[in-house]
Amino acid sequence: SSSASEPKMKVRKGKEWLHEGKILDLMERPNPFLDRYSFWATVLMYYMISGNAYALKIRSRSGQVVEMWLLRPDRVRIVPAPGMNFIERYDFQVGGGTPVPLRAEDVIHWKKRNPLNDFYGMSPLSVIAPRIDTDNFLKEFVKSYFLHAGVPGGILSVKQTLTQQAKDDIRSRFRNTFSGQSNWH
């Protein structure tokens, strides 16, 4: 996000490249608190982490966009429209109160492709999260194993013949007592 945010923006009108104008002024200072670099670095961070990034367009009385504010992706909910309009509005959750409805035409939504959802992008992290979880689980198991000198947790043996119900009860109690990361060994 840092590298992509550094270059200055240009506007192309037909075959001509413009180096000044209202849109470039807006991109240089999207709102009083963010400059171009901070704005685009944050857009890309949201985009890569959540698969979605949102900007709210603030308009003048004449309808011109005069500011753009970033919306945290975890606080934005898309409300689908009936019929062919696709999106009716966006709801933005601020704190624990009632969501603020935002007109669809006032929200810019950048999203990564998602084969499982028509409205929200898919985070690249969500694709590999189960593998990372498995790797972390195995790492903790191996660490615990070697911290306990590689000694097995124990062997349970009985001298008498057990019924299937007794075996199941012992197995269940053993698992309840010795399962979990802190009880592996």
mmCIF file of C-alpha atoms in Angstrom:
data_model
loop_
_atom_site.group_PDB
_atom_site.id
_atom_site.type_symbol
_atom_site.label_atom_id
_atom_site.label_comp_id
_atom_site.label_asym_id
_atom_site.label_seq_id
_atom_site.Cartn_x
_atom_site.Cartn_y
_atom_site.Cartn_z
ATOM 1 C CA SER A 1 0.000 0.000 0.000
ATOM 2 C CA SER A 2 2.925 2.339 0.580
ATOM 3 C CA SER A 3 4.430 2.037 -2.884
ATOM 4 C CA ALA A 4 1.110 2.257 -4.706
ATOM 5 C CA SER A 5 0.191 5.431 -2.806
ATOM 6 C CA GLU A 6 3.367 7.367 -3.590
ATOM 7 C CA PRO A 7 2.983 8.370 -7.265
ATOM 8 C CA LYS A 8 1.195 11.627 -8.044
ATOM 9 C CA MET A 9 -2.063 11.228 -9.900
ATOM 10 C CA LYS A 10 -2.894 12.557 -13.332
ATOM 11 C CA VAL A 11 -6.188 12.951 -15.129
ATOM 12 C CA ARG A 12 -6.601 12.015 -18.738
ATOM 13 C CA LYS A 13 -9.157 13.939 -20.756
ATOM 14 C CA GLY A 14 -9.341 12.450 -24.224
ATOM 15 C CA LYS A 15 -5.723 12.143 -25.328
ATOM 16 C CA GLU A 16 -4.478 14.927 -23.078
ATOM 17 C CA TRP A 17 -2.994 14.457 -19.595
ATOM 18 C CA LEU A 18 -4.001 17.162 -17.110
ATOM 19 C CA HIS A 19 -1.806 18.052 -14.150
ATOM 20 C CA GLU A 20 -4.301 20.270 -12.362
ATOM 21 C CA GLY A 21 -8.032 20.505 -11.812
ATOM 22 C CA LYS A 22 -10.781 19.879 -9.251
ATOM 23 C CA ILE A 23 -10.499 16.112 -9.322
ATOM 24 C CA LEU A 24 -6.736 16.251 -8.760
ATOM 25 C CA ASP A 25 -7.215 18.754 -5.923
ATOM 26 C CA LEU A 26 -9.716 16.328 -4.374
ATOM 27 C CA MET A 27 -7.274 13.450 -4.756
ATOM 28 C CA GLU A 28 -4.446 15.476 -3.157
ATOM 29 C CA ARG A 29 -6.579 16.319 -0.107
ATOM 30 C CA PRO A 30 -9.658 14.031 0.025
ATOM 31 C CA ASN A 31 -10.700 15.530 3.363
ATOM 32 C CA PRO A 32 -9.200 17.845 6.002
ATOM 33 C CA PHE A 33 -7.570 14.931 7.848
ATOM 34 C CA LEU A 34 -6.043 12.851 5.044
ATOM 35 C CA ASP A 35 -3.657 13.636 2.241
ATOM 36 C CA ARG A 36 -3.424 11.642 -1.007
ATOM 37 C CA TYR A 37 -0.814 9.229 0.366
ATOM 38 C CA SER A 38 -2.675 8.437 3.610
ATOM 39 C CA PHE A 39 -5.983 8.061 1.791
ATOM 40 C CA TRP A 40 -4.734 5.593 -0.843
ATOM 41 C CA ALA A 41 -2.495 3.666 1.548
ATOM 42 C CA THR A 42 -5.528 3.104 3.778
ATOM 43 C CA VAL A 43 -7.766 2.169 0.828
ATOM 44 C CA LEU A 44 -5.239 -0.470 -0.218
ATOM 45 C CA MET A 45 -4.776 -1.737 3.337
ATOM 46 C CA TYR A 46 -8.551 -2.226 3.752
ATOM 47 C CA TYR A 47 -8.765 -3.749 0.273
ATOM 48 C CA MET A 48 -6.050 -6.310 0.914
ATOM 49 C CA ILE A 49 -7.069 -7.205 4.468
ATOM 50 C CA SER A 50 -10.844 -7.375 4.086
ATOM 51 C CA GLY A 51 -11.293 -7.622 0.325
ATOM 52 C CA ASN A 52 -13.337 -4.398 0.459
ATOM 53 C CA ALA A 53 -12.669 -0.673 0.765
ATOM 54 C CA TYR A 54 -15.286 2.071 0.906
ATOM 55 C CA ALA A 55 -15.212 5.834 0.491
ATOM 56 C CA LEU A 56 -18.113 8.162 1.222
ATOM 57 C CA LYS A 57 -18.530 11.078 -1.196
ATOM 58 C CA ILE A 58 -19.509 14.349 0.484
ATOM 59 C CA ARG A 59 -21.249 16.646 -1.964
ATOM 60 C CA SER A 60 -21.754 20.407 -2.143
ATOM 61 C CA ARG A 61 -25.257 21.823 -2.513
ATOM 62 C CA SER A 62 -24.747 21.749 -6.269
ATOM 63 C CA GLY A 63 -23.982 18.014 -6.138
ATOM 64 C CA GLN A 64 -20.223 18.240 -6.743
ATOM 65 C CA VAL A 65 -18.016 15.872 -4.712
ATOM 66 C CA VAL A 66 -15.970 18.078 -2.378
ATOM 67 C CA GLU A 67 -14.635 15.492 0.117
ATOM 68 C CA MET A 68 -14.125 11.748 0.398
ATOM 69 C CA TRP A 69 -14.091 9.905 3.707
ATOM 70 C CA LEU A 70 -12.973 6.332 4.212
ATOM 71 C CA LEU A 71 -15.367 3.915 5.891
ATOM 72 C CA ARG A 72 -14.076 0.964 7.869
ATOM 73 C CA PRO A 73 -15.113 -2.167 5.934
ATOM 74 C CA ASP A 74 -16.182 -4.027 9.069
ATOM 75 C CA ARG A 75 -18.768 -1.317 9.742
ATOM 76 C CA VAL A 76 -20.349 -1.277 6.263
ATOM 77 C CA ARG A 77 -23.319 -3.446 5.327
ATOM 78 C CA ILE A 78 -24.698 -3.586 1.810
ATOM 79 C CA VAL A 79 -28.479 -3.554 1.487
ATOM 80 C CA PRO A 80 -29.462 -5.215 -1.801
ATOM 81 C CA ALA A 81 -32.198 -3.610 -3.867
ATOM 82 C CA PRO A 82 -35.202 -5.423 -5.226
ATOM 83 C CA GLY A 83 -35.266 -5.518 -8.991
ATOM 84 C CA MET A 84 -32.479 -4.376 -11.259
ATOM 85 C CA ASN A 85 -30.855 -1.583 -9.197
ATOM 86 C CA PHE A 86 -28.543 -4.121 -7.478
ATOM 87 C CA ILE A 87 -27.721 -2.047 -4.352
ATOM 88 C CA GLU A 88 -30.369 -0.013 -2.541
ATOM 89 C CA ARG A 89 -28.048 1.574 0.007
ATOM 90 C CA TYR A 90 -25.152 1.024 2.360
ATOM 91 C CA ASP A 91 -25.612 0.996 6.134
ATOM 92 C CA PHE A 92 -22.695 2.340 8.168
ATOM 93 C CA GLN A 93 -22.492 1.278 11.812
ATOM 94 C CA VAL A 94 -21.065 3.915 14.127
ATOM 95 C CA GLY A 95 -20.595 2.603 17.656
ATOM 96 C CA GLY A 96 -23.541 0.656 19.054
ATOM 97 C CA GLY A 97 -26.267 2.943 17.732
ATOM 98 C CA THR A 98 -28.577 2.730 14.775
ATOM 99 C CA PRO A 99 -26.749 2.277 11.450
ATOM 100 C CA VAL A 100 -26.522 5.369 9.268
ATOM 101 C CA PRO A 101 -28.062 4.749 5.815
ATOM 102 C CA LEU A 102 -25.920 5.973 2.904
ATOM 103 C CA ARG A 103 -27.158 6.401 -0.648
ATOM 104 C CA ALA A 104 -25.564 3.921 -3.053
ATOM 105 C CA GLU A 105 -24.459 6.727 -5.390
ATOM 106 C CA ASP A 106 -22.536 8.367 -2.524
ATOM 107 C CA VAL A 107 -20.377 5.327 -1.764
ATOM 108 C CA ILE A 108 -17.381 4.111 -3.763
ATOM 109 C CA HIS A 109 -16.836 0.401 -3.197
ATOM 110 C CA TRP A 110 -13.590 -1.258 -4.247
ATOM 111 C CA LYS A 111 -13.797 -5.020 -3.901
ATOM 112 C CA LYS A 112 -11.686 -8.039 -4.725
ATOM 113 C CA ARG A 113 -13.317 -10.829 -6.691
ATOM 114 C CA ASN A 114 -15.419 -13.210 -4.683
ATOM 115 C CA PRO A 115 -16.900 -16.330 -6.273
ATOM 116 C CA LEU A 116 -19.138 -16.827 -3.229
ATOM 117 C CA ASN A 117 -20.786 -13.408 -2.892
ATOM 118 C CA ASP A 118 -22.219 -10.875 -5.339
ATOM 119 C CA PHE A 119 -21.853 -7.912 -2.981
ATOM 120 C CA TYR A 120 -18.696 -8.288 -0.886
ATOM 121 C CA GLY A 121 -15.118 -8.900 -1.935
ATOM 122 C CA MET A 122 -13.094 -11.821 -0.603
ATOM 123 C CA SER A 123 -10.043 -11.156 1.506
ATOM 124 C CA PRO A 124 -6.884 -12.873 0.290
ATOM 125 C CA LEU A 125 -6.252 -13.749 3.946
ATOM 126 C CA SER A 126 -9.558 -15.633 4.255
ATOM 127 C CA VAL A 127 -8.417 -18.073 1.593
ATOM 128 C CA ILE A 128 -5.314 -19.130 3.522
ATOM 129 C CA ALA A 129 -6.621 -18.662 7.102
ATOM 130 C CA PRO A 130 -7.499 -22.363 7.660
ATOM 131 C CA ARG A 131 -4.000 -23.401 6.589
ATOM 132 C CA ILE A 132 -2.428 -20.821 8.882
ATOM 133 C CA ASP A 133 -4.612 -22.046 11.765
ATOM 134 C CA THR A 134 -3.522 -25.634 11.128
ATOM 135 C CA ASP A 135 0.123 -24.602 10.977
ATOM 136 C CA ASN A 136 -0.163 -22.703 14.272
ATOM 137 C CA PHE A 137 -1.943 -25.635 15.935
ATOM 138 C CA LEU A 138 0.739 -28.079 14.823
ATOM 139 C CA LYS A 139 3.506 -25.718 15.901
ATOM 140 C CA GLU A 140 2.010 -25.506 19.415
ATOM 141 C CA PHE A 141 1.570 -29.285 19.579
ATOM 142 C CA VAL A 142 5.194 -29.989 18.593
ATOM 143 C CA LYS A 143 6.438 -27.320 21.021
ATOM 144 C CA SER A 144 4.429 -28.872 23.850
ATOM 145 C CA TYR A 145 5.650 -32.343 22.903
ATOM 146 C CA PHE A 146 9.318 -31.353 23.140
ATOM 147 C CA LEU A 147 8.828 -29.267 26.301
ATOM 148 C CA HIS A 148 7.636 -32.479 27.924
ATOM 149 C CA ALA A 149 10.738 -34.401 26.774
ATOM 150 C CA GLY A 150 8.871 -36.243 24.043
ATOM 151 C CA VAL A 151 7.209 -38.509 26.584
ATOM 152 C CA PRO A 152 3.768 -39.813 25.603
ATOM 153 C CA GLY A 153 0.894 -38.598 27.739
ATOM 154 C CA GLY A 154 0.277 -42.056 29.104
ATOM 155 C CA ILE A 155 -1.009 -45.503 28.336
ATOM 156 C CA LEU A 156 -4.178 -46.792 29.915
ATOM 157 C CA SER A 157 -4.445 -50.508 30.473
ATOM 158 C CA VAL A 158 -6.914 -52.603 32.437
ATOM 159 C CA LYS A 159 -6.656 -56.222 33.613
ATOM 160 C CA GLN A 160 -10.285 -57.160 33.106
ATOM 161 C CA THR A 161 -12.475 -57.387 30.045
ATOM 162 C CA LEU A 162 -14.622 -54.290 29.533
ATOM 163 C CA THR A 163 -17.993 -53.911 27.925
ATOM 164 C CA GLN A 164 -18.290 -51.568 24.968
ATOM 165 C CA GLN A 165 -20.217 -49.088 27.166
ATOM 166 C CA ALA A 166 -17.408 -49.100 29.769
ATOM 167 C CA LYS A 167 -14.797 -48.560 27.028
ATOM 168 C CA ASP A 168 -16.791 -45.646 25.630
ATOM 169 C CA ASP A 169 -17.184 -44.091 29.108
ATOM 170 C CA ILE A 170 -13.459 -44.384 29.884
ATOM 171 C CA ARG A 171 -12.541 -43.006 26.443
ATOM 172 C CA SER A 172 -14.911 -40.048 26.927
ATOM 173 C CA ARG A 173 -13.590 -39.228 30.426
ATOM 174 C CA PHE A 174 -9.994 -39.560 29.216
ATOM 175 C CA ARG A 175 -10.608 -37.163 26.312
ATOM 176 C CA ASN A 176 -12.368 -34.650 28.560
ATOM 177 C CA THR A 177 -9.495 -34.740 31.050
ATOM 178 C CA PHE A 178 -6.541 -34.771 28.681
ATOM 179 C CA SER A 179 -7.698 -32.957 25.550
ATOM 180 C CA GLY A 180 -6.774 -29.425 24.648
ATOM 181 C CA GLN A 181 -3.502 -27.625 24.208
ATOM 182 C CA SER A 182 -2.636 -27.443 27.922
ATOM 183 C CA ASN A 183 -3.403 -31.142 28.545
ATOM 184 C CA TRP A 184 -1.815 -32.822 25.521
ATOM 185 C CA HIS A 185 1.063 -34.283 27.480
#
